[in-house]
DNA sequence: CAAATATAATGAACACTGTTTAGTAAATGG
DNA sequence: CCATTTACTAAACAGTGTTCATTATATTTG
C-alpha cells in the first residue's frame, strides 16, 4: 500500500495551494488574468505539475465556481432567515444584486460561463448549490402567492421572473450597458428598478 | 495625390473581405473560433495585413457587433409597426428573445461582451443602435402607461424592468442555467414566463 | 543495506493566440 | 528611367493550454 495518510494529506495540500493561488488571481486580475502558467509560477511548481491535480483549466474554474457559491451565501444568509415571504423575496433580490455588482468575477464564473456546464449529465450535480438556491426561491414564491392569494400565477414562473430580472440587471450593469442608456448612477437605478418590480408583482 | 478613386475602393473591398470572413467564422465557430490568423488564412493574406485595415481584434468585433444590430432589426421590424403599445411591448419582447436564442454569437457580441465598451467616451456613439432601441422601448412604455392610466410607474424604470427580464431570460437560456433548474423544454418555459411578466405588469 | 519499484515533478515541445516591426516588392508620379 | 509612396509580409515576441518522455525522489521488497 503506497498511499499512506501523510501522502494523501500532502497531495491535498498542494491541490489547495493551487486553488488558493487561483482564487487570489481571479480576484486580483479577473478570469482573463488567470492562467495555469501564472499559477505554477506563483506556487513555484512547473505548469505540468498542475495537471497531476486537475484534469484541465476548466476543472480549476469549476472548483472556484463552487467557492463562489460560498461567498454568495454570506451575502444571502440573513435574507434566508426572513419570516415574511414577500420581505424575504425583496431581501434576497437586493442581496443577489449586491453580490453580483461587488463580485463580478465570482458572478461571471457562477452564472455566465458555459465552461463548467459542458456535460449536461455532470452539471446537475455540479450546480447543485445553484439549484438549491432556485428551489428555495421557488418555495418562497409559493408562500408569497398563498399569503396574498394571488391567482393564475405559478410559483416556478414567478421565481423565474424574479431570477431573470435580477440576473438581467446585474449583467447589464457589469457589462456597462446600463451606463450607456442611463448616464447617472446605475447602482441607484438598479435598486429602484428592483423595488418597482416587486411592487408591481405584489400589488393588490 | 496618390489616393485615386479606384485605390480607395480597393482598400474598402479588402476591409469588407476581412469583415465577411470574420462574420462567417463567427457564425460557424463562435467567438472562440474567430482568430486574426484564421481570417488571414481564409482571405489568403498575411495576419499583419489585417492590422493595416483594423487597429486590433476588438475593432473587428466592434464592426461585427454593429452588423448584429442589423440582424436584430430584421427580427423586430414588424413589432415596431404595431400600433397598440401593450401589444407592441409583447411583440418586441418575443422578437428580442427569439433573436437572442437563435443568434447566440451575435447576442454575446452585442449585449455581453465588454470588449467593445472599453472607452466610455466612444461607446455612446458606438452603441447608438442599442440606445435607439432602448429609447424606442421607453417611448412605448410611456404610451402604455398613459393608455392604461397606470400610476406611480416611470417609463424608463418599466423599460428597464422589461429589458432586464428578457435579457436575463436569454442569458440564462444561452448559458444553460435554465436547463439545469428546469429539465423540460426551456424554449416554451421562456415564452410562458414572458407572457406572465407582461400580464403581471399590465393587469388592472 | 542495496536493488527494484512506485511516485512526484519537470523540461521541452506542440499548436495555438494577438500584435509589432523591419524589410521587400510593386505600383505610381515626376 | 528613377525616386517615392503604397501594399504587403516574414519573422519575431510574448503569451496561452496541454502533453509526454525523462529525471529525481521516496518507498517497498529481496
Coordinates of C-alpha atoms (C1' of nucleotides) in Angstrom, one line a residue:
Chain A
X1 CA 0.0 0.0 0.0
X2 CA 1.7 3.1 -1.3
X3 CA -0.9 5.7 -0.1
X4 CA -0.1 6.5 3.5
X5 CA -2.2 9.0 5.4
X6 CA 0.5 11.6 5.2
X7 CA 0.9 11.3 1.5
X8 CA -2.8 11.8 1.0
X9 CA -2.7 14.9 3.1
X10 CA 0.3 16.3 1.2
X11 CA -1.5 15.7 -2.1
X12 CA -4.5 17.6 -0.8
X13 CA -2.3 20.4 0.4
X14 CA -0.8 21.0 -3.0
X15 CA -4.2 20.9 -4.5
X16 CA -5.4 23.5 -2.1
X17 CA -2.3 25.6 -2.7
X18 CA -3.2 25.6 -6.4
X19 CA -6.8 26.6 -5.7
X20 CA -5.7 29.3 -3.3
X21 CA -3.3 30.8 -5.9
X22 CA -6.1 30.6 -8.5
X23 CA -8.6 32.3 -6.2
X24 CA -6.2 35.1 -5.4
X25 CA -5.5 35.6 -9.1
X26 CA -9.2 35.6 -10.0
X27 CA -9.9 38.3 -7.5
X28 CA -6.9 40.4 -8.4
X29 CA -6.9 40.1 -12.2
X30 CA -10.2 38.6 -13.3
X31 CA -10.7 35.4 -15.3
X32 CA -8.6 36.7 -18.2
X33 CA -5.7 37.3 -15.9
X34 CA -5.9 33.7 -14.6
X35 CA -3.5 31.3 -16.3
X36 CA -2.1 27.9 -15.5
X37 CA 1.4 29.1 -16.1
X38 CA 1.0 32.1 -13.7
X39 CA -0.4 29.8 -11.0
X40 CA 2.6 27.5 -11.5
X41 CA 4.8 30.5 -11.2
X42 CA 3.1 31.7 -8.0
X43 CA 3.3 28.4 -6.2
X44 CA 6.8 27.7 -7.6
X45 CA 6.0 24.5 -9.4
X46 CA 6.1 23.7 -13.1
X47 CA 2.9 24.1 -15.2
X48 CA 2.8 20.4 -15.9
X49 CA 2.5 19.6 -12.1
X50 CA -0.9 21.3 -12.0
X51 CA -2.2 18.7 -14.5
X52 CA -1.4 16.0 -11.9
X53 CA -4.0 17.6 -9.6
X54 CA -6.5 18.9 -12.1
X55 CA -7.7 17.5 -15.4
X56 CA -7.6 20.9 -17.1
X57 CA -8.2 24.6 -16.5
X58 CA -11.9 24.0 -16.5
X59 CA -11.6 21.8 -13.5
X60 CA -10.0 24.6 -11.6
X61 CA -12.6 27.1 -12.7
X62 CA -15.2 24.7 -11.7
X63 CA -13.9 24.4 -8.1
X64 CA -13.6 28.2 -8.0
X65 CA -17.3 28.4 -9.1
X66 CA -18.3 26.2 -6.1
X67 CA -16.3 28.5 -3.8
X68 CA -18.2 31.4 -5.3
X69 CA -21.5 30.0 -4.0
X70 CA -19.9 30.1 -0.6
X71 CA -19.2 33.8 -1.0
X72 CA -22.8 34.3 -2.2
X73 CA -24.2 32.5 0.7
X74 CA -22.6 35.0 3.0
X75 CA -24.5 37.8 1.3
X76 CA -27.8 36.0 1.5
X77 CA -27.9 34.1 4.8
X78 CA -29.7 36.9 6.6
X79 CA -32.3 37.1 3.8
X80 CA -33.0 33.4 4.1
X81 CA -33.9 33.9 7.7
X82 CA -36.6 36.5 7.0
X83 CA -40.1 35.1 8.0
X84 CA -42.4 37.1 5.7
X85 CA -42.2 35.7 2.2
X86 CA -42.6 39.0 0.4
X87 CA -40.0 40.7 2.5
X88 CA -37.8 37.6 2.0
X89 CA -38.1 38.0 -1.8
X90 CA -37.2 41.6 -1.5
X91 CA -34.2 40.9 0.7
X92 CA -33.0 38.1 -1.5
X93 CA -33.2 40.2 -4.6
X94 CA -31.2 43.0 -3.1
X95 CA -28.6 40.6 -1.7
X96 CA -28.3 38.9 -5.1
X97 CA -27.8 42.1 -6.9
X98 CA -25.3 43.4 -4.3
X99 CA -23.3 40.2 -4.6
X100 CA -23.3 40.4 -8.4
X101 CA -22.2 44.0 -8.5
X102 CA -19.5 43.6 -5.9
X103 CA -18.2 40.3 -7.2
X104 CA -18.0 40.4 -10.9
X105 CA -15.6 37.6 -11.3
X106 CA -17.4 35.2 -9.0
X107 CA -20.7 36.1 -10.7
X108 CA -19.3 35.5 -14.2
X109 CA -18.0 32.1 -13.2
X110 CA -21.2 31.0 -11.5
X111 CA -23.9 32.4 -13.8
X112 CA -22.3 33.4 -17.1
X113 CA -19.6 31.0 -18.1
X114 CA -20.6 28.0 -20.1
X115 CA -17.3 26.3 -19.4
X116 CA -18.3 24.4 -16.3
X117 CA -21.5 23.3 -17.9
X118 CA -20.1 21.3 -20.8
X119 CA -21.6 18.0 -19.9
X120 CA -25.3 18.1 -19.0
X121 CA -25.1 14.9 -17.1
X122 CA -22.5 16.1 -14.7
X123 CA -23.7 19.7 -14.3
X124 CA -26.8 18.7 -12.4
X125 CA -24.6 17.6 -9.6
X126 CA -22.1 20.3 -10.1
X127 CA -24.6 23.2 -10.0
X128 CA -26.4 21.7 -7.0
X129 CA -25.8 24.8 -4.9
X130 CA -27.4 27.0 -7.6
X131 CA -30.3 24.6 -8.0
X132 CA -30.8 24.6 -4.2
X133 CA -31.0 28.4 -4.2
X134 CA -33.5 28.4 -7.0
X135 CA -35.6 25.8 -5.2
X136 CA -35.6 28.0 -2.2
X137 CA -36.7 31.0 -4.2
X138 CA -39.5 28.9 -5.8
X139 CA -40.7 27.8 -2.3
X140 CA -40.6 31.5 -1.1
X141 CA -42.7 32.4 -4.2
X142 CA -45.2 29.7 -3.3
X143 CA -45.6 31.1 0.2
X144 CA -46.0 34.6 -1.1
X145 CA -48.6 33.5 -3.6
X146 CA -50.5 31.7 -0.9
X147 CA -50.3 34.6 1.5
X148 CA -51.5 37.2 -0.9
X149 CA -53.9 34.8 -2.5
X150 CA -52.7 35.8 -6.0
X151 CA -54.5 33.9 -8.7
X152 CA -53.2 32.5 -12.0
X153 CA -49.6 32.7 -11.0
X154 CA -47.4 29.6 -10.9
X155 CA -44.6 29.6 -8.3
X156 CA -41.8 28.5 -10.6
X157 CA -42.8 31.0 -13.3
X158 CA -42.7 33.8 -10.7
X159 CA -39.4 32.5 -9.4
X160 CA -38.0 32.6 -13.0
X161 CA -39.5 36.1 -13.5
X162 CA -37.6 37.3 -10.4
X163 CA -34.4 35.5 -11.2
X164 CA -34.2 36.6 -14.8
X165 CA -34.9 40.2 -13.7
X166 CA -32.1 40.4 -11.2
X167 CA -29.8 38.4 -13.4
X168 CA -30.5 40.7 -16.3
X169 CA -30.0 43.8 -14.2
X170 CA -26.7 42.5 -12.8
X171 CA -25.4 41.6 -16.3
X172 CA -26.5 44.8 -17.9
X173 CA -24.6 46.7 -15.2
X174 CA -21.5 44.5 -15.2
X175 CA -21.2 44.9 -19.0
X176 CA -21.8 48.6 -18.7
X177 CA -24.9 48.6 -20.9
X178 CA -26.8 50.5 -18.2
X179 CA -24.2 53.2 -18.0
X180 CA -24.7 53.7 -21.7
X181 CA -28.5 54.1 -21.8
X182 CA -28.7 55.9 -18.5
X183 CA -25.7 58.1 -17.6
X184 CA -26.4 58.6 -13.9
X185 CA -25.6 56.3 -11.1
X186 CA -26.7 52.9 -12.2
X187 CA -26.4 51.4 -8.7
X188 CA -29.3 53.5 -7.5
X189 CA -31.2 52.9 -10.7
X190 CA -30.9 49.1 -10.2
X191 CA -32.2 49.4 -6.6
X192 CA -35.2 51.5 -7.8
X193 CA -36.0 49.1 -10.6
X194 CA -35.9 46.0 -8.3
X195 CA -38.2 47.8 -5.9
X196 CA -40.6 48.6 -8.7
X197 CA -40.6 45.1 -10.0
X198 CA -41.5 43.6 -6.6
X199 CA -44.1 46.3 -6.0
X200 CA -45.6 45.6 -9.4
X201 CA -45.8 41.9 -8.8
X202 CA -47.3 42.0 -5.3
X203 CA -49.6 45.0 -5.7
X204 CA -53.2 44.3 -4.8
Chain B
X1 CA -2.3 62.8 -54.9
X2 CA -1.8 59.0 -54.5
X3 CA -5.3 58.2 -53.5
X4 CA -7.3 57.6 -56.7
X5 CA -10.9 56.6 -56.5
X6 CA -10.1 53.1 -57.6
X7 CA -7.5 52.7 -54.8
X8 CA -10.0 53.8 -52.2
X9 CA -12.5 51.3 -53.5
X10 CA -9.9 48.5 -53.4
X11 CA -9.0 49.4 -49.8
X12 CA -12.6 49.2 -48.8
X13 CA -13.0 46.0 -50.7
X14 CA -10.3 44.3 -48.7
X15 CA -11.8 45.7 -45.5
X16 CA -15.1 44.1 -46.4
X17 CA -13.4 40.9 -47.4
X18 CA -11.9 40.7 -43.9
X19 CA -15.3 41.5 -42.2
X20 CA -17.0 39.0 -44.4
X21 CA -14.6 36.2 -43.4
X22 CA -14.9 37.3 -39.8
X23 CA -18.7 37.2 -40.0
X24 CA -18.7 33.7 -41.5
X25 CA -16.3 32.5 -38.9
X26 CA -18.3 33.9 -36.0
X27 CA -21.5 32.2 -37.3
X28 CA -19.7 28.9 -38.0
X29 CA -17.4 28.6 -35.0
X30 CA -18.4 31.2 -32.4
X31 CA -16.3 34.0 -30.9
X32 CA -13.7 31.5 -29.6
X33 CA -13.2 30.1 -33.1
X34 CA -12.6 33.5 -34.5
X35 CA -9.0 34.5 -34.8
X36 CA -7.0 37.0 -36.8
X37 CA -4.7 34.3 -38.1
X38 CA -7.6 32.2 -39.4
X39 CA -9.2 35.2 -41.1
X40 CA -5.8 35.9 -42.7
X41 CA -5.6 32.3 -43.8
X42 CA -9.2 32.4 -45.2
X43 CA -8.7 35.5 -47.3
X44 CA -5.1 34.4 -48.3
X45 CA -3.3 37.4 -46.8
X46 CA -0.8 37.6 -44.0
X47 CA -2.0 38.3 -40.5
X48 CA -0.1 41.6 -40.4
X49 CA -2.1 42.9 -43.4
X50 CA -5.3 42.8 -41.3
X51 CA -3.7 45.4 -39.0
X52 CA -3.5 47.8 -41.9
X53 CA -7.3 47.8 -42.0
X54 CA -8.2 47.4 -38.3
X55 CA -6.5 48.7 -35.2
X56 CA -6.9 45.4 -33.4
X57 CA -9.2 42.4 -33.0
X58 CA -11.6 44.5 -30.9
X59 CA -12.1 46.8 -33.9
X60 CA -13.3 43.8 -36.0
X61 CA -15.5 42.5 -33.2
X62 CA -17.0 46.0 -32.9
X63 CA -17.9 46.2 -36.6
X64 CA -19.5 42.7 -36.3
X65 CA -21.5 44.0 -33.3
X66 CA -22.9 46.7 -35.4
X67 CA -23.8 44.2 -38.1
X68 CA -25.6 42.2 -35.3
X69 CA -28.0 45.1 -34.7
X70 CA -28.9 44.8 -38.4
X71 CA -29.8 41.2 -37.9
X72 CA -31.8 42.0 -34.8
X73 CA -33.7 44.7 -36.6
X74 CA -34.9 42.1 -39.1
X75 CA -36.4 40.2 -36.1
X76 CA -38.1 43.3 -34.7
X77 CA -39.2 45.4 -37.6
X78 CA -42.7 44.0 -37.6
X79 CA -43.0 44.5 -33.9
X80 CA -42.0 48.2 -34.2
X81 CA -45.0 48.8 -36.6
X82 CA -47.6 47.5 -34.1
X83 CA -50.0 50.3 -33.2
X84 CA -51.2 49.2 -29.7
X85 CA -48.4 49.9 -27.2
X86 CA -49.1 46.9 -25.0
X87 CA -49.2 44.6 -28.0
X88 CA -46.1 46.3 -29.2
X89 CA -44.3 45.5 -26.0
X90 CA -45.4 42.0 -26.1
X91 CA -44.3 41.6 -29.7
X92 CA -40.9 43.3 -29.1
X93 CA -40.3 41.0 -26.1
X94 CA -40.9 37.8 -28.1
X95 CA -38.8 39.1 -31.0
X96 CA -36.0 40.0 -28.7
X97 CA -36.0 36.6 -27.1
X98 CA -36.2 34.8 -30.4
X99 CA -33.3 36.8 -31.8
X100 CA -31.2 36.0 -28.7
X101 CA -31.9 32.3 -28.7
X102 CA -31.4 31.9 -32.4
X103 CA -28.3 34.1 -32.6
X104 CA -26.1 33.3 -29.6
X105 CA -22.9 34.7 -31.1
X106 CA -24.5 38.0 -32.3
X107 CA -26.2 38.4 -28.9
X108 CA -23.0 37.7 -27.0
X109 CA -21.2 40.4 -29.0
X110 CA -24.0 43.0 -28.7
X111 CA -25.1 42.5 -25.1
X112 CA -22.5 40.5 -23.2
X113 CA -19.0 41.4 -24.3
X114 CA -17.3 44.2 -22.5
X115 CA -14.7 44.4 -25.1
X116 CA -16.3 46.9 -27.5
X117 CA -17.2 49.1 -24.5
X118 CA -13.6 49.8 -23.2
X119 CA -13.8 53.5 -23.6
X120 CA -16.9 55.1 -22.1
X121 CA -16.5 58.2 -24.3
X122 CA -16.5 56.3 -27.6
X123 CA -19.2 53.7 -26.7
X124 CA -22.0 56.2 -26.6
X125 CA -21.6 56.7 -30.3
X126 CA -20.7 53.1 -30.9
X127 CA -23.7 51.6 -29.1
X128 CA -26.1 54.1 -30.7
X129 CA -28.2 51.4 -32.3
X130 CA -28.7 49.8 -28.9
X131 CA -29.5 53.2 -27.3
X132 CA -32.0 53.9 -30.0
X133 CA -33.8 50.6 -29.4
X134 CA -33.9 51.3 -25.7
X135 CA -35.3 54.8 -26.3
X136 CA -38.0 53.3 -28.5
X137 CA -38.9 50.8 -25.8
X138 CA -39.1 53.6 -23.2
X139 CA -41.4 55.6 -25.5
X140 CA -43.6 52.5 -26.0
X141 CA -43.7 52.1 -22.2
X142 CA -44.7 55.7 -21.8
X143 CA -47.6 55.2 -24.3
X144 CA -48.7 52.0 -22.5
X145 CA -48.6 53.8 -19.1
X146 CA -50.7 56.6 -20.5
X147 CA -53.2 54.3 -22.2
X148 CA -53.8 52.1 -19.1
X149 CA -53.5 55.1 -16.8
X150 CA -51.1 53.2 -14.5
X151 CA -50.0 55.3 -11.6
X152 CA -46.6 55.5 -9.9
X153 CA -44.7 53.9 -12.7
X154 CA -42.0 55.7 -14.5
X155 CA -41.5 54.8 -18.2
X156 CA -37.7 54.3 -18.0
X157 CA -38.0 52.1 -15.0
X158 CA -40.6 50.0 -16.7
X159 CA -38.4 49.8 -19.8
X160 CA -35.5 48.6 -17.7
X161 CA -37.8 46.1 -16.0
X162 CA -38.7 44.7 -19.3
X163 CA -35.2 44.8 -20.8
X164 CA -33.6 43.1 -17.8
X165 CA -36.2 40.4 -17.7
X166 CA -35.8 39.4 -21.3
X167 CA -32.0 39.9 -21.2
X168 CA -31.9 37.7 -18.1
X169 CA -34.1 35.0 -19.7
X170 CA -32.0 34.9 -22.8
X171 CA -28.7 34.7 -20.9
X172 CA -30.0 32.1 -18.5
X173 CA -31.0 30.0 -21.5
X174 CA -27.8 30.6 -23.6
X175 CA -25.6 29.5 -20.6
X176 CA -27.8 26.5 -20.0
X177 CA -28.8 27.5 -16.5
X178 CA -32.5 27.1 -17.3
X179 CA -31.9 23.6 -18.5
X180 CA -30.4 22.8 -15.1
X181 CA -33.2 24.1 -12.8
X182 CA -36.0 23.0 -15.2
X183 CA -35.3 19.9 -17.2
X184 CA -38.1 20.3 -19.8
X185 CA -38.1 22.5 -22.9
X186 CA -36.8 25.8 -21.8
X187 CA -38.0 27.5 -25.0
X188 CA -41.6 27.0 -24.0
X189 CA -40.9 28.0 -20.5
X190 CA -39.3 31.3 -21.6
X191 CA -42.3 32.2 -23.7
X192 CA -44.7 31.4 -20.8
X193 CA -42.6 33.5 -18.4
X194 CA -42.5 36.5 -20.7
X195 CA -46.3 36.3 -21.1
X196 CA -46.7 36.1 -17.3
X197 CA -44.4 39.1 -16.8
X198 CA -46.3 41.3 -19.2
X199 CA -49.6 40.1 -17.8
X200 CA -48.5 41.0 -14.3
X201 CA -47.3 44.4 -15.3
X202 CA -50.4 45.4 -17.3
X203 CA -53.1 43.7 -15.2
X204 CA -55.9 46.0 -13.9
Chain C
dC1 C1' 21.6 -2.4 3.3
dA2 C1' 21.1 -2.5 -1.7
dA3 C1' 18.2 -3.2 -5.5
dA4 C1' 13.7 -2.7 -7.6
dT5 C1' 9.8 -0.3 -7.9
dA6 C1' 6.4 3.2 -7.5
dT7 C1' 5.6 8.2 -7.2
dA8 C1' 6.2 13.0 -8.0
dA9 C1' 7.9 16.7 -10.7
dT10 C1' 9.6 18.8 -14.7
dG11 C1' 11.9 20.5 -19.4
dA12 C1' 10.8 20.8 -23.6
dA13 C1' 7.9 20.6 -27.1
dC14 C1' 3.4 21.3 -29.8
dA15 C1' -0.1 24.0 -31.5
dC16 C1' -2.2 27.8 -30.9
dT17 C1' -3.3 33.1 -29.8
dG18 C1' -2.7 38.7 -30.7
dT19 C1' 0.5 42.1 -32.1
dT20 C1' 4.7 44.7 -33.8
dT21 C1' 8.5 45.8 -36.8
dA22 C1' 11.8 45.8 -40.2
dG23 C1' 12.3 44.8 -44.7
dT24 C1' 10.7 43.8 -49.5
dA25 C1' 8.1 44.0 -53.8
dA26 C1' 5.1 46.6 -56.7
dA27 C1' 2.7 50.5 -58.4
dT28 C1' 2.7 55.4 -59.1
dG29 C1' 4.4 60.3 -60.0
dG30 C1' 7.7 63.2 -61.8
Chain D
dC1 C1' 14.0 55.8 -66.1
dC2 C1' 14.4 56.8 -61.4
dA3 C1' 12.5 58.3 -56.8
dT4 C1' 8.9 57.9 -53.9
dT5 C1' 5.0 56.2 -52.0
dT6 C1' 1.9 52.3 -51.1
dA7 C1' 0.9 47.4 -50.0
dC8 C1' 2.2 43.6 -48.1
dT9 C1' 4.7 40.0 -45.5
dA10 C1' 8.3 37.1 -42.9
dA11 C1' 9.7 36.7 -38.6
dA12 C1' 9.8 37.5 -34.1
dC13 C1' 7.8 38.5 -29.3
dA14 C1' 5.2 37.3 -25.6
dG15 C1' 1.7 35.0 -24.3
dT16 C1' -1.8 30.7 -23.8
dG17 C1' -3.4 25.4 -22.6
dT18 C1' -1.7 20.9 -22.8
dT19 C1' 1.1 16.5 -23.4
dC20 C1' 4.9 13.3 -22.8
dA21 C1' 9.3 11.4 -22.2
dT22 C1' 12.6 11.9 -18.8
dT23 C1' 14.6 12.6 -14.4
dA24 C1' 14.7 12.8 -9.4
dT25 C1' 12.9 11.3 -5.1
dA26 C1' 10.8 8.2 -2.0
dT27 C1' 9.1 3.8 -0.7
dT28 C1' 8.9 -1.2 -0.7
dT29 C1' 10.9 -5.5 -1.3
dG30 C1' 14.5 -9.2 -1.7

